[in-house]
mmCIF file of C-alpha atoms and ligand atoms in Angstrom:
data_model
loop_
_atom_site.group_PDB
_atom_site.id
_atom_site.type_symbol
_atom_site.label_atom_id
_atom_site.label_comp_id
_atom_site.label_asym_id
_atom_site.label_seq_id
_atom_site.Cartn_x
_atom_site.Cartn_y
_atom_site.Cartn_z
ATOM 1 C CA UNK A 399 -85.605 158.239 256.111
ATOM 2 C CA UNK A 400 -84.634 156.340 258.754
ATOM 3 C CA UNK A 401 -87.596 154.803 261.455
ATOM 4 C CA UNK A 402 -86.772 157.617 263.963
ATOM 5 C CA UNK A 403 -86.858 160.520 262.331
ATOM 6 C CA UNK A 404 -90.141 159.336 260.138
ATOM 7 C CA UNK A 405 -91.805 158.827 263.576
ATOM 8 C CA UNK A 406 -90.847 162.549 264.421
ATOM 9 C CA UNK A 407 -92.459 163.927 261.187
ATOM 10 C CA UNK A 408 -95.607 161.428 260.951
ATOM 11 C CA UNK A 409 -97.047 160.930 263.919
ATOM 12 C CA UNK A 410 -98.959 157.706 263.872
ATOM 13 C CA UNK A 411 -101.059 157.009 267.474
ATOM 14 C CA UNK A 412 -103.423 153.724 267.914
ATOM 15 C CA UNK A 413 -106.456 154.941 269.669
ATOM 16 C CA UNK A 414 -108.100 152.338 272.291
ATOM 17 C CA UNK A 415 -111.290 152.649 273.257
ATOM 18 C CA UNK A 416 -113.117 150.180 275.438
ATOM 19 C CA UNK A 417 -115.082 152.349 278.118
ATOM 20 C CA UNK A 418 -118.263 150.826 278.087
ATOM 21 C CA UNK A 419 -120.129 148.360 275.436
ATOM 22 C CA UNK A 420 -117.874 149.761 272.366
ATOM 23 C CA UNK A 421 -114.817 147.938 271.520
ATOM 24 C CA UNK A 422 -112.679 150.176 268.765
ATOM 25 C CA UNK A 423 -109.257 150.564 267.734
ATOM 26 C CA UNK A 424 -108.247 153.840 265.277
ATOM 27 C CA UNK A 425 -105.492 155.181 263.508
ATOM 28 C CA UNK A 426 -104.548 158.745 262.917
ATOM 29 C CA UNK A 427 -101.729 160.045 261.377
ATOM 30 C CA UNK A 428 -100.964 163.662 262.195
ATOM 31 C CA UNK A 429 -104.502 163.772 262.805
ATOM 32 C CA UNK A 430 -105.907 162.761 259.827
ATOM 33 C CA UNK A 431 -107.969 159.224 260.683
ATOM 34 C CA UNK A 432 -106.745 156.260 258.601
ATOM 35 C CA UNK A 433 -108.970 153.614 259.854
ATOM 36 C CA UNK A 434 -111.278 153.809 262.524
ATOM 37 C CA UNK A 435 -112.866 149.903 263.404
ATOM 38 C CA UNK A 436 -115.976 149.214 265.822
ATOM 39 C CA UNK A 437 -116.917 146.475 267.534
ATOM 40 C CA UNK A 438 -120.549 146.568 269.476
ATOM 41 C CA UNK A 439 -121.385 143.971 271.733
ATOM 42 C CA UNK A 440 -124.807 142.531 270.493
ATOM 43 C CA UNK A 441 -125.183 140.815 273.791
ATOM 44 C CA UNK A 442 -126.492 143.206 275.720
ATOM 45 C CA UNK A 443 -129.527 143.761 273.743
ATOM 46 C CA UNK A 444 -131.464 141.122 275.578
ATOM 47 C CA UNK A 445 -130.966 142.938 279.101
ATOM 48 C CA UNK A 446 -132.602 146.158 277.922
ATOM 49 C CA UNK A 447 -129.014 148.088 279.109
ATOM 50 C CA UNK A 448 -125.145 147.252 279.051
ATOM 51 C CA UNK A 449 -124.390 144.281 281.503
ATOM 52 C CA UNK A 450 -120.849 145.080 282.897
ATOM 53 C CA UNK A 451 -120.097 141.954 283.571
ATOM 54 C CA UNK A 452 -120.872 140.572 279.472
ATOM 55 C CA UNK A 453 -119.163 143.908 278.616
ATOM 56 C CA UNK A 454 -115.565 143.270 279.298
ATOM 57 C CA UNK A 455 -115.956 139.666 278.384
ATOM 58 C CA UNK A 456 -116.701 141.104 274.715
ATOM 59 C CA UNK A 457 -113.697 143.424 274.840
ATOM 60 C CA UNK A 458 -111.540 140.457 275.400
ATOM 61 C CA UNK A 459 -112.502 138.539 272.746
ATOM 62 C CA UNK A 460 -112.708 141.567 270.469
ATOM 63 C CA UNK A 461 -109.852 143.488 271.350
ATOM 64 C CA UNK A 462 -107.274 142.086 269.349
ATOM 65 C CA UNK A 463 -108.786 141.125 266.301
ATOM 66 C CA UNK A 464 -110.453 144.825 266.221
ATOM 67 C CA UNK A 465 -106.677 146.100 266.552
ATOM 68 C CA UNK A 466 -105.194 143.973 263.914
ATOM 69 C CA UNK A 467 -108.318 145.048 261.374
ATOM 70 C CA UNK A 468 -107.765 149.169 262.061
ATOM 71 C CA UNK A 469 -103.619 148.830 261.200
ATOM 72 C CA UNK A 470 -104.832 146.536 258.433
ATOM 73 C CA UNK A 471 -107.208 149.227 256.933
ATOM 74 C CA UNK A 472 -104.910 151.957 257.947
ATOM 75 C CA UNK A 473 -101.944 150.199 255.959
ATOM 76 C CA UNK A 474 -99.874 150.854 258.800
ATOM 77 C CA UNK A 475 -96.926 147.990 260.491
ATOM 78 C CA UNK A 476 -97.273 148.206 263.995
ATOM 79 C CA UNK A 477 -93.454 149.381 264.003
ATOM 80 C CA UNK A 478 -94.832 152.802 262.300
ATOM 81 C CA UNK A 479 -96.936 153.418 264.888
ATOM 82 C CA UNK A 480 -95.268 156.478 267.661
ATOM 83 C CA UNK A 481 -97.846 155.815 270.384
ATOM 84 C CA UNK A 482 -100.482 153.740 271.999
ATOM 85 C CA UNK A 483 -103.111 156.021 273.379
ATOM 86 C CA UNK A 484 -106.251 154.163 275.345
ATOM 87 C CA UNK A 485 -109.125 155.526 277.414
ATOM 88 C CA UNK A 486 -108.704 155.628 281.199
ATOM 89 C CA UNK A 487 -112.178 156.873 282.260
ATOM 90 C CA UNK A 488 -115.168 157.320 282.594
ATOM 91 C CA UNK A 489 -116.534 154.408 282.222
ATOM 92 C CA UNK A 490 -117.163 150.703 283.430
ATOM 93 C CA UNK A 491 -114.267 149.293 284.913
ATOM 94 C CA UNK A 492 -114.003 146.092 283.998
ATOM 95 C CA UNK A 493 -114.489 147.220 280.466
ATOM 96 C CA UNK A 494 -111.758 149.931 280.845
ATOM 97 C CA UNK A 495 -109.269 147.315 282.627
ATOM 98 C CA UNK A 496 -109.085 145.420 279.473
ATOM 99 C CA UNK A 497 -107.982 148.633 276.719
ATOM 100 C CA UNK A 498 -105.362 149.695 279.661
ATOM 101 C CA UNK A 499 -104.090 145.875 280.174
ATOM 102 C CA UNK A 500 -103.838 145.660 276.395
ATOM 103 C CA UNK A 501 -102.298 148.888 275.992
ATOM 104 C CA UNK A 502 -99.895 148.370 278.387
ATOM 105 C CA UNK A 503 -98.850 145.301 277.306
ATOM 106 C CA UNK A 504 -98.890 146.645 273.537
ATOM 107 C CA UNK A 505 -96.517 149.436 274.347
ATOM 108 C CA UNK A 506 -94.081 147.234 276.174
ATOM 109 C CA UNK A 507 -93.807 144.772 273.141
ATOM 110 C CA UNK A 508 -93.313 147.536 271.196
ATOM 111 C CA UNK A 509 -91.401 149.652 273.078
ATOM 112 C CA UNK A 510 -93.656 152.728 272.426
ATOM 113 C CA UNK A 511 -95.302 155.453 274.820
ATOM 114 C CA UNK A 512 -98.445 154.852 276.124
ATOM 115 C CA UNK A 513 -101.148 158.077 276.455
ATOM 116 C CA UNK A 514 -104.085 157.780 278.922
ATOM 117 C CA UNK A 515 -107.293 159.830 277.587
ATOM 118 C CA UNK A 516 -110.244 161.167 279.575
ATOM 119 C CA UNK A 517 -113.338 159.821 277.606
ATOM 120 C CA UNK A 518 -115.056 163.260 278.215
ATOM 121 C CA UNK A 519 -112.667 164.803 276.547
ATOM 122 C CA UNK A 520 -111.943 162.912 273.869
ATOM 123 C CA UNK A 521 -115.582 163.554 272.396
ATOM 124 C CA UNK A 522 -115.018 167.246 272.734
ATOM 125 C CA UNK A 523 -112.109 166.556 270.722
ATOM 126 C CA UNK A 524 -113.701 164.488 268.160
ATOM 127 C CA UNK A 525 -114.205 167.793 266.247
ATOM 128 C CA UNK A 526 -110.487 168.038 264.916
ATOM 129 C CA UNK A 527 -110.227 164.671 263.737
ATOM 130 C CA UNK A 528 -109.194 165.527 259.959
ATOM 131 C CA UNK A 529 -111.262 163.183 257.284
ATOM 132 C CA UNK A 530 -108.292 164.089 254.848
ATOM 133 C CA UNK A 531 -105.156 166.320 254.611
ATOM 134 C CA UNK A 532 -106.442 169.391 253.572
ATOM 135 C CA UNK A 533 -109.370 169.185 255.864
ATOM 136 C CA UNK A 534 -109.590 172.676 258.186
ATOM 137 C CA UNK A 535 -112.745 172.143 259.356
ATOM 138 C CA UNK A 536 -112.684 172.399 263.283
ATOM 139 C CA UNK A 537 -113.124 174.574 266.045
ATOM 140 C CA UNK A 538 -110.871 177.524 267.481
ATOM 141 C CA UNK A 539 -110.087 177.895 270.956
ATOM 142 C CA UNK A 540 -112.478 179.173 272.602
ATOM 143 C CA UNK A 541 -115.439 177.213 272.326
ATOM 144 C CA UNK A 542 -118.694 175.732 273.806
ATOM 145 C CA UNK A 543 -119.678 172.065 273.404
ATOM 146 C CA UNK A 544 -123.035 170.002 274.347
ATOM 147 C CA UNK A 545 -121.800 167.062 275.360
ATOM 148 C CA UNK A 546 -124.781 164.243 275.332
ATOM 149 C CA UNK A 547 -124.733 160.967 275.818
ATOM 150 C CA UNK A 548 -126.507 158.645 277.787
ATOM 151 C CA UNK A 549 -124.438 159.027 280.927
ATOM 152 C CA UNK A 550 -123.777 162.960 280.132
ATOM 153 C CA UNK A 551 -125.222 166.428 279.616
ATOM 154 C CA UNK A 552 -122.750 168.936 279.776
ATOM 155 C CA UNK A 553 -122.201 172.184 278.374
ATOM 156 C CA UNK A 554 -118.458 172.646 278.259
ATOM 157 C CA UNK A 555 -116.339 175.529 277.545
ATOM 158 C CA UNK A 556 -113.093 174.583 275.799
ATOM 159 C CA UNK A 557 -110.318 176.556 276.089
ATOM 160 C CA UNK A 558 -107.382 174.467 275.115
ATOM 161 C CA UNK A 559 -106.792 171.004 274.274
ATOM 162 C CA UNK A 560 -106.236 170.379 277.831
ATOM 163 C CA UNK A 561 -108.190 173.323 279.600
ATOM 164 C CA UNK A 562 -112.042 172.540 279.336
ATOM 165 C CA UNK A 563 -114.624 173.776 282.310
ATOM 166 C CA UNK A 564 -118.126 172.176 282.523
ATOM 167 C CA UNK A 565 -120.047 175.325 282.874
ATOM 168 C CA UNK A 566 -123.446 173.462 283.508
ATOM 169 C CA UNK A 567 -124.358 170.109 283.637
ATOM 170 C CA UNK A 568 -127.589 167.574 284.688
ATOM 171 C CA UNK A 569 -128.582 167.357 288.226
ATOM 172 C CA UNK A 570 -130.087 164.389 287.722
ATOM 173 C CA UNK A 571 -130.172 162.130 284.608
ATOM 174 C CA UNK A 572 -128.536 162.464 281.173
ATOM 175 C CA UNK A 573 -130.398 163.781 278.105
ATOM 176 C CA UNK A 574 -129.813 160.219 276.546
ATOM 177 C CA UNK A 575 -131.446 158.562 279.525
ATOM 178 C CA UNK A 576 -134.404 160.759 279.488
ATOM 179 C CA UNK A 577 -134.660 159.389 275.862
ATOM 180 C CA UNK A 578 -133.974 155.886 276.783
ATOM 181 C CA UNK A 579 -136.078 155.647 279.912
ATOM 182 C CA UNK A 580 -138.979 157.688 278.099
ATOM 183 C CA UNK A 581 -138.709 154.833 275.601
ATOM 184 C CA UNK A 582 -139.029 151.609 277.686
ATOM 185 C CA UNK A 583 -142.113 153.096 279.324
ATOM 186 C CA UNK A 584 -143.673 152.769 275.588
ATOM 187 C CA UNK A 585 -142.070 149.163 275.137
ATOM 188 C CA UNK A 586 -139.759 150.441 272.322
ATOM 189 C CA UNK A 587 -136.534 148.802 272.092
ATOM 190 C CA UNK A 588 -132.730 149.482 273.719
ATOM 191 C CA UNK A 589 -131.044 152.244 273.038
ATOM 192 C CA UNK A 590 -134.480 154.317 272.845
ATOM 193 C CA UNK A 591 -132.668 157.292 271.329
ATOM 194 C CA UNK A 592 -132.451 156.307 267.264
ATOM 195 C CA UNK A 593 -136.127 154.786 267.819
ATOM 196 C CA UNK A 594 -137.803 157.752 268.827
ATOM 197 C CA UNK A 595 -135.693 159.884 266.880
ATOM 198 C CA UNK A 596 -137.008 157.940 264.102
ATOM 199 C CA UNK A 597 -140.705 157.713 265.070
ATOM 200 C CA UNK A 598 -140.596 161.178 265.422
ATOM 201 C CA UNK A 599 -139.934 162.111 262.022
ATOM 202 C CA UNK A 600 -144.173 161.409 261.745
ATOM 203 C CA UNK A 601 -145.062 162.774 264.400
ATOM 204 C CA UNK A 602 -146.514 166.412 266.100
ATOM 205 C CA UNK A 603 -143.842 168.149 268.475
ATOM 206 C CA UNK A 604 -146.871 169.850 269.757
ATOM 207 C CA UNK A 605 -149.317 167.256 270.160
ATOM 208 C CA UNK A 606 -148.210 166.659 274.030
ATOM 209 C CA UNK A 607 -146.665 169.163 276.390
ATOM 210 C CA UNK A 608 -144.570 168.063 278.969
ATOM 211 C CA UNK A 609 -142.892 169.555 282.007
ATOM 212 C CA UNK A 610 -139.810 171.764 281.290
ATOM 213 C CA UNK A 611 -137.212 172.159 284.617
ATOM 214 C CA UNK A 612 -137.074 175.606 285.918
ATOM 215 C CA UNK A 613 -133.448 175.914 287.357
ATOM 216 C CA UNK A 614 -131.359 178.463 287.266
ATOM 217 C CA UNK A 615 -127.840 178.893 285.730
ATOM 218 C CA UNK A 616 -126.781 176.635 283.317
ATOM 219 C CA UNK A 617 -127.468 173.828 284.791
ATOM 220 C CA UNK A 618 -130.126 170.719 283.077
ATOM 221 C CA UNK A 619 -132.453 168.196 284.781
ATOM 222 C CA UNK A 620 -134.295 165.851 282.945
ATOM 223 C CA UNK A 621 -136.272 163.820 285.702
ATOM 224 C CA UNK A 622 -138.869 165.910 285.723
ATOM 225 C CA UNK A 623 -139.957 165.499 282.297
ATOM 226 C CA UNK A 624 -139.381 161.344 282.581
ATOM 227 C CA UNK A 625 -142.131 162.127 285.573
ATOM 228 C CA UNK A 626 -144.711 163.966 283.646
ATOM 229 C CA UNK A 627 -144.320 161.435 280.388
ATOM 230 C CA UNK A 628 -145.039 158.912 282.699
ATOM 231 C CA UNK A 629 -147.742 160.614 284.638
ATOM 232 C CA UNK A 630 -149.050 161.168 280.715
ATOM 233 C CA UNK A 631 -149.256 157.716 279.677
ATOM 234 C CA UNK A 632 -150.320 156.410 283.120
ATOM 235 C CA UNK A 633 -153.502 158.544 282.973
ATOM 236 C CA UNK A 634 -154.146 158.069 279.349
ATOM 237 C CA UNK A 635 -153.747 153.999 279.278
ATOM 238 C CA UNK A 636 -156.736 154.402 281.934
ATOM 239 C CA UNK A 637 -158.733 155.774 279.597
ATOM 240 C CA UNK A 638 -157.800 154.434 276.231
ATOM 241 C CA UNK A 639 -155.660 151.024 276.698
ATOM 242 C CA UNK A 640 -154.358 151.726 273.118
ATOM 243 C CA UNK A 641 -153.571 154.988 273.799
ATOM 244 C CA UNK A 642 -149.358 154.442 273.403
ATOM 245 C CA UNK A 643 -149.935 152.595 270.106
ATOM 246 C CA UNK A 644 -152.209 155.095 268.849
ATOM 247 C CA UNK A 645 -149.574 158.227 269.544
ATOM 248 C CA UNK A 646 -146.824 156.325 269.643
ATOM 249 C CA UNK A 647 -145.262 159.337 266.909
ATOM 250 C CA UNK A 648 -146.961 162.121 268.665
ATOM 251 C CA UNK A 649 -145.208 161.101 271.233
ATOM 252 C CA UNK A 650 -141.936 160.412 270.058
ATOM 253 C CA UNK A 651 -142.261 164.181 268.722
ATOM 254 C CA UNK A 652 -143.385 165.860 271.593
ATOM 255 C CA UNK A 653 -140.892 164.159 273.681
ATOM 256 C CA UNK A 654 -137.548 164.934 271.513
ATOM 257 C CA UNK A 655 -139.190 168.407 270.943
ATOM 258 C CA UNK A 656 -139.597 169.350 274.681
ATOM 259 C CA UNK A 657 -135.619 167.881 275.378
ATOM 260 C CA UNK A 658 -134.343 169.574 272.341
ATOM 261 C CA UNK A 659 -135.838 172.437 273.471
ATOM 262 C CA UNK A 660 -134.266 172.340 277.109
ATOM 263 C CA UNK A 661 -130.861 171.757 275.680
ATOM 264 C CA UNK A 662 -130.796 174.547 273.118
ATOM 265 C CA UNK A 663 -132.244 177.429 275.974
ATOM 266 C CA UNK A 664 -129.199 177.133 278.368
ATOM 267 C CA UNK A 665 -126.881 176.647 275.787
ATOM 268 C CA UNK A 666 -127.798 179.714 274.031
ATOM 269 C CA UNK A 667 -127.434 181.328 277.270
ATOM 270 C CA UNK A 668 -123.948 180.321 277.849
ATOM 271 C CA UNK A 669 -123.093 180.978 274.591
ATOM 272 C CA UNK A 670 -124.786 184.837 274.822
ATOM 273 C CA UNK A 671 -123.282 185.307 278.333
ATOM 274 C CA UNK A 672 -119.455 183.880 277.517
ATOM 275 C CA UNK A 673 -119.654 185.669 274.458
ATOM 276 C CA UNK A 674 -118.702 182.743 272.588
ATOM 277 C CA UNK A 675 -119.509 182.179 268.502
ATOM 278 C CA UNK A 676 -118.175 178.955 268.269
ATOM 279 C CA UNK A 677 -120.337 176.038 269.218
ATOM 280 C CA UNK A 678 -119.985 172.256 268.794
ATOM 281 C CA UNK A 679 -122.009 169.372 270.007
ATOM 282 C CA UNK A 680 -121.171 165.452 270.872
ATOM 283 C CA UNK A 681 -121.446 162.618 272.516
ATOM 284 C CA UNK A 682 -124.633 159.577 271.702
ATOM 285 C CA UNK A 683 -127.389 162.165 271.366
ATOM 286 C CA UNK A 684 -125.340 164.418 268.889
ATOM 287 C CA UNK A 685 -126.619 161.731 266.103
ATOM 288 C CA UNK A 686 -130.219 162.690 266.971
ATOM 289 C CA UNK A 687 -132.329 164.517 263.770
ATOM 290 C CA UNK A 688 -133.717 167.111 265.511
ATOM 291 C CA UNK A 689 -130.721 168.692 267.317
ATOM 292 C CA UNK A 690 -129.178 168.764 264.276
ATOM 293 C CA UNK A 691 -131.802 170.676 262.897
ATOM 294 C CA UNK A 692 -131.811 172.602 266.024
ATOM 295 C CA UNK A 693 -128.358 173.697 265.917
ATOM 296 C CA UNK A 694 -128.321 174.745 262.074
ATOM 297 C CA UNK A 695 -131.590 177.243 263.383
ATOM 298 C CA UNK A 696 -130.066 178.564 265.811
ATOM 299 C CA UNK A 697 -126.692 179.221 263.969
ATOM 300 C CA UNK A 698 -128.932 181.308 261.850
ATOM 301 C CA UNK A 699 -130.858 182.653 264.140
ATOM 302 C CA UNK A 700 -127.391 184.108 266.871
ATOM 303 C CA UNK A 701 -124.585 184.106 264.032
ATOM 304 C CA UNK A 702 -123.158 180.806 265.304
ATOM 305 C CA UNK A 703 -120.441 179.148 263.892
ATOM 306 C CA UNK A 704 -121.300 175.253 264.418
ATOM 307 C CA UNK A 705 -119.332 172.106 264.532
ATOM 308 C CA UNK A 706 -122.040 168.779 263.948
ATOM 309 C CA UNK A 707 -119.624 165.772 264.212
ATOM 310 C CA UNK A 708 -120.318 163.214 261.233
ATOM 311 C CA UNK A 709 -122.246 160.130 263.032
ATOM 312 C CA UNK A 710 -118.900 157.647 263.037
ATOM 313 C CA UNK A 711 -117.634 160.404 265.882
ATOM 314 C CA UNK A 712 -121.036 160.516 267.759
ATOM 315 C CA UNK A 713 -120.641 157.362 269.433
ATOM 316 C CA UNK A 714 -118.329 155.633 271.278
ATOM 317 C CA UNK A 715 -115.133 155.700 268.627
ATOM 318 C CA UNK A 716 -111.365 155.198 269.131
ATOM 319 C CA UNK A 717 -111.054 157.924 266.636
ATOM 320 C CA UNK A 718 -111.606 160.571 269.413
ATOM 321 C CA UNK A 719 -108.959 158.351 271.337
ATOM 322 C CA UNK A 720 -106.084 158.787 269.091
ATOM 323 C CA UNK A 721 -106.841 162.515 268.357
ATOM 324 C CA UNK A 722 -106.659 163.304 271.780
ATOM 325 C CA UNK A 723 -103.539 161.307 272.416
ATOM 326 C CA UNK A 724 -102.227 163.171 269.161
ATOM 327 C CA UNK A 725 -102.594 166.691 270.926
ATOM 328 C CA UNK A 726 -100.986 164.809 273.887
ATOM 329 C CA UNK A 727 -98.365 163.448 272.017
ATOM 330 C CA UNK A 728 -96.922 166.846 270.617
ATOM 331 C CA UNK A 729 -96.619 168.065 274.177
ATOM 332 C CA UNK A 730 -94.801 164.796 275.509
ATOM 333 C CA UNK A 731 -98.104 163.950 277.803
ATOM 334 C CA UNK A 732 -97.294 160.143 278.467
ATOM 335 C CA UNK A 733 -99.054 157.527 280.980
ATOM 336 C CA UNK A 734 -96.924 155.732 283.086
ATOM 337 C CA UNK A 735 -97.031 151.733 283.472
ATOM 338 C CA UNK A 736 -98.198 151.844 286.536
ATOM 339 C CA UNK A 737 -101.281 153.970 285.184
ATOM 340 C CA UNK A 738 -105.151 152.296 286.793
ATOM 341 C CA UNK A 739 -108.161 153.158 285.025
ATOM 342 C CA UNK A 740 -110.990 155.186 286.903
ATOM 343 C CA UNK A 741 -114.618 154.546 286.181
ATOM 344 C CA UNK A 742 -115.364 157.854 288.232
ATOM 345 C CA UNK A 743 -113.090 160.689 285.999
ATOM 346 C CA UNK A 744 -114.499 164.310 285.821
ATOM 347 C CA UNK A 745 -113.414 166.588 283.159
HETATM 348 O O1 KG4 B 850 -122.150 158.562 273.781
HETATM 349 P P1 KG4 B 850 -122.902 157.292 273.801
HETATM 350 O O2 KG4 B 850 -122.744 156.385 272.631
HETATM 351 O O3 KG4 B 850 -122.515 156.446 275.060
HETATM 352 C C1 KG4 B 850 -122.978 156.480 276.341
HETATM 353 O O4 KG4 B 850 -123.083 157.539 276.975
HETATM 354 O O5 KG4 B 850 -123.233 155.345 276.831
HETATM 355 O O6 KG4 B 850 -124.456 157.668 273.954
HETATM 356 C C2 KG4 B 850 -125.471 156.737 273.964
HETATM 357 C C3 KG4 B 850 -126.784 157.492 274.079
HETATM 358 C C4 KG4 B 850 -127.991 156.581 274.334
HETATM 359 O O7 KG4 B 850 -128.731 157.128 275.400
HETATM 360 C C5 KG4 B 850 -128.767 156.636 273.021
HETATM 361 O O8 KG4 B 850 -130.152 156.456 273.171
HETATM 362 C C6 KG4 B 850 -128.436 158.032 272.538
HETATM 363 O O9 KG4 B 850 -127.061 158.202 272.862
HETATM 364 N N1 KG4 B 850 -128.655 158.201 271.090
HETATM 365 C C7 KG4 B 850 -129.607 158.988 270.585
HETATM 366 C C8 KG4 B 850 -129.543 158.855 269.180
HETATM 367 N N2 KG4 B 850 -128.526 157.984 268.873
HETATM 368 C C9 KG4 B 850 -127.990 157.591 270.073
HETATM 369 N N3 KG4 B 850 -130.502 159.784 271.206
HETATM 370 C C10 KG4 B 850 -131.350 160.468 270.408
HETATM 371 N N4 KG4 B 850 -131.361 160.378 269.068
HETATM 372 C C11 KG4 B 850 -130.479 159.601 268.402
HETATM 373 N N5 KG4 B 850 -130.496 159.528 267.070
#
């Protein structure tokens, strides 16, 4: 077969992603992931957050040798390859400048389209990444997704590849920062998320109860709660200077219980009021224990149908990238080279 035509029948797309402290290169082949390669940036950790600045720095250095390793463990010549697609926000710009510079100059060498993804969307679409060829295993149109993350809280219904409506959302902060802010107050290390998550596991959800928002619609706010966990400790470390060190899995328990438990209530909601079956989750927070746990009770509980996305897909990945440039790719969806990243993109 010549080059051409084996381009039409496999469709091979190089996923960029460099929106924000992740740098990762993936490739998919009709969907099914070959190799997906990440690159964190360990340099942040001493700032207690991502420094922007550091951030694209990283990507620069990384980028290409994190490119060369996924065709190298996809077994794939950079000839094979159809497309190019890269994430064009959200995210930090800086850090998105340098996956659209390299993808545009990566297309032209190669004289290959380029797709631009929205980042948002691309972790929705995380769920029909194929681990194999015979793997079925995804979502059908309609569906809901929780989308969680440290920047996001969304609940999403997604209608098409290309049609999704946010049908609630935070007000204030993300359910990721109410676990990461939650967690400096107690002195635990950056990301807070996978340490509390993991402190948890030993702890009493019900040891603590904490403020739960009371808005209507679908809508989530999480500031509240950040409030009356630090009102908690504030009053307590009066008392009992030991007092964090001493609860420190109580509450880790109570605090992932009580956000858990604001997620899951207006999701089931949506879910009961769209009439939808199908629900799937992503984004940072996805990887957390006890929404996992959550989700396969209330599957049970309102005849859900669930999609969990394995942990590779529940953070930043290029994975996601290509996937979505793959649905973009079979309906001729192509950036242009004049194409500008936007840290500020809505879904
Ligand atoms: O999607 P993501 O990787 O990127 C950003 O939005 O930046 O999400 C990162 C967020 C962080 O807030 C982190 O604490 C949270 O996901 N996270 C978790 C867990 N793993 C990561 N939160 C709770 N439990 C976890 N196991």
């Amino acid at each position: 077969m010549d080059k051409r035509k084996n381009k039409l029948v496999n469709v091979t797309i190089l996923g960029i992603e460099s929106s924000c402290d992740d740098t990762s290169a993936s490739v998919l082949r009709n969907g099914v992931v070959l190799s997906n390669v990440i690159a964190g940036q360990k340099v942040h950790e001493a700032y207690g957050g991502v420094v922007p600045e550091l951030a694209s720095r990283a990507h620069q250095q990384n980028i290409i040798p994190v490119v060369h390793e996924a065709l190298k463990q996809a077994g794939v010549s950079k000839e094979e390859l159809s497309a190019v697609a890269f994430t064009g926000g959200p995210g930090l710009l800086g850090s998105l400048l340098v996956g659209t510079s390299f993808t545009k100059g990566f297309s032209t060498a190669l004289n290959i389209p380029m797709i631009e993804v929205n980042h948002l969307q691309a972790h929705v679409l995380a769920h029909f990444i194929k681990q194999n060829e015979i793997d079925n295993n995804h979502p059908t149109f309609p569906f809901l997704c929780l989308l969680v993350s440290g920047g996001n809280s969304q609940i999403i219904l997604v209608k098409a590849y290309n049609d999704m409506e946010v049908v609630g959302q935070t007000i204030d902060d993300a359910a990721g920062e109410a676990f990461d802010k939650c967690a400096k107050v107690m002195n635990l290390p950056y990301p807070g998320g996978p340490v509390i998550d993991k402190l948890a596991k030993e702890g009493n959800p019900k040891a603590f109860k904490l403020s739960k928002p009371q808005i209507p619609g679908y809508n989530y706010s999480f500031s509240g709660l950040k409030t009356s966990f630090l009102y908690l400790l504030r009053d307590e470390l009066k008392k009992n200077p030991n007092f964090i060190e001493e609860n420190k899995a109580d509450l880790c328990a109570s605090l992932q219980y009580t956000i858990i438990e604001i997620l899951m209530d207006k999701l089931q909601k949506a879910a009961r009021d769209l009439n939808v079956k199908g629900v799937a989750v992503a984004g940072g927070v996805s990887a957390n224990s006890g929404l996992r746990a959550a989700f396969e009770e209330y599957a049970h509980k309102y005849h859900w149908e669930i999609f969990i996305p394995p942990f590779a897909y529940t953070t930043d990945n290029a994975a996601m990238v290509a996937m979505s440039g793959y649905f973009k790719y079979l309906h001729n969806e192509f950036a242009a080279m004049d194409t500008v990243p936007f840290s500020k993109l809505v879904i």
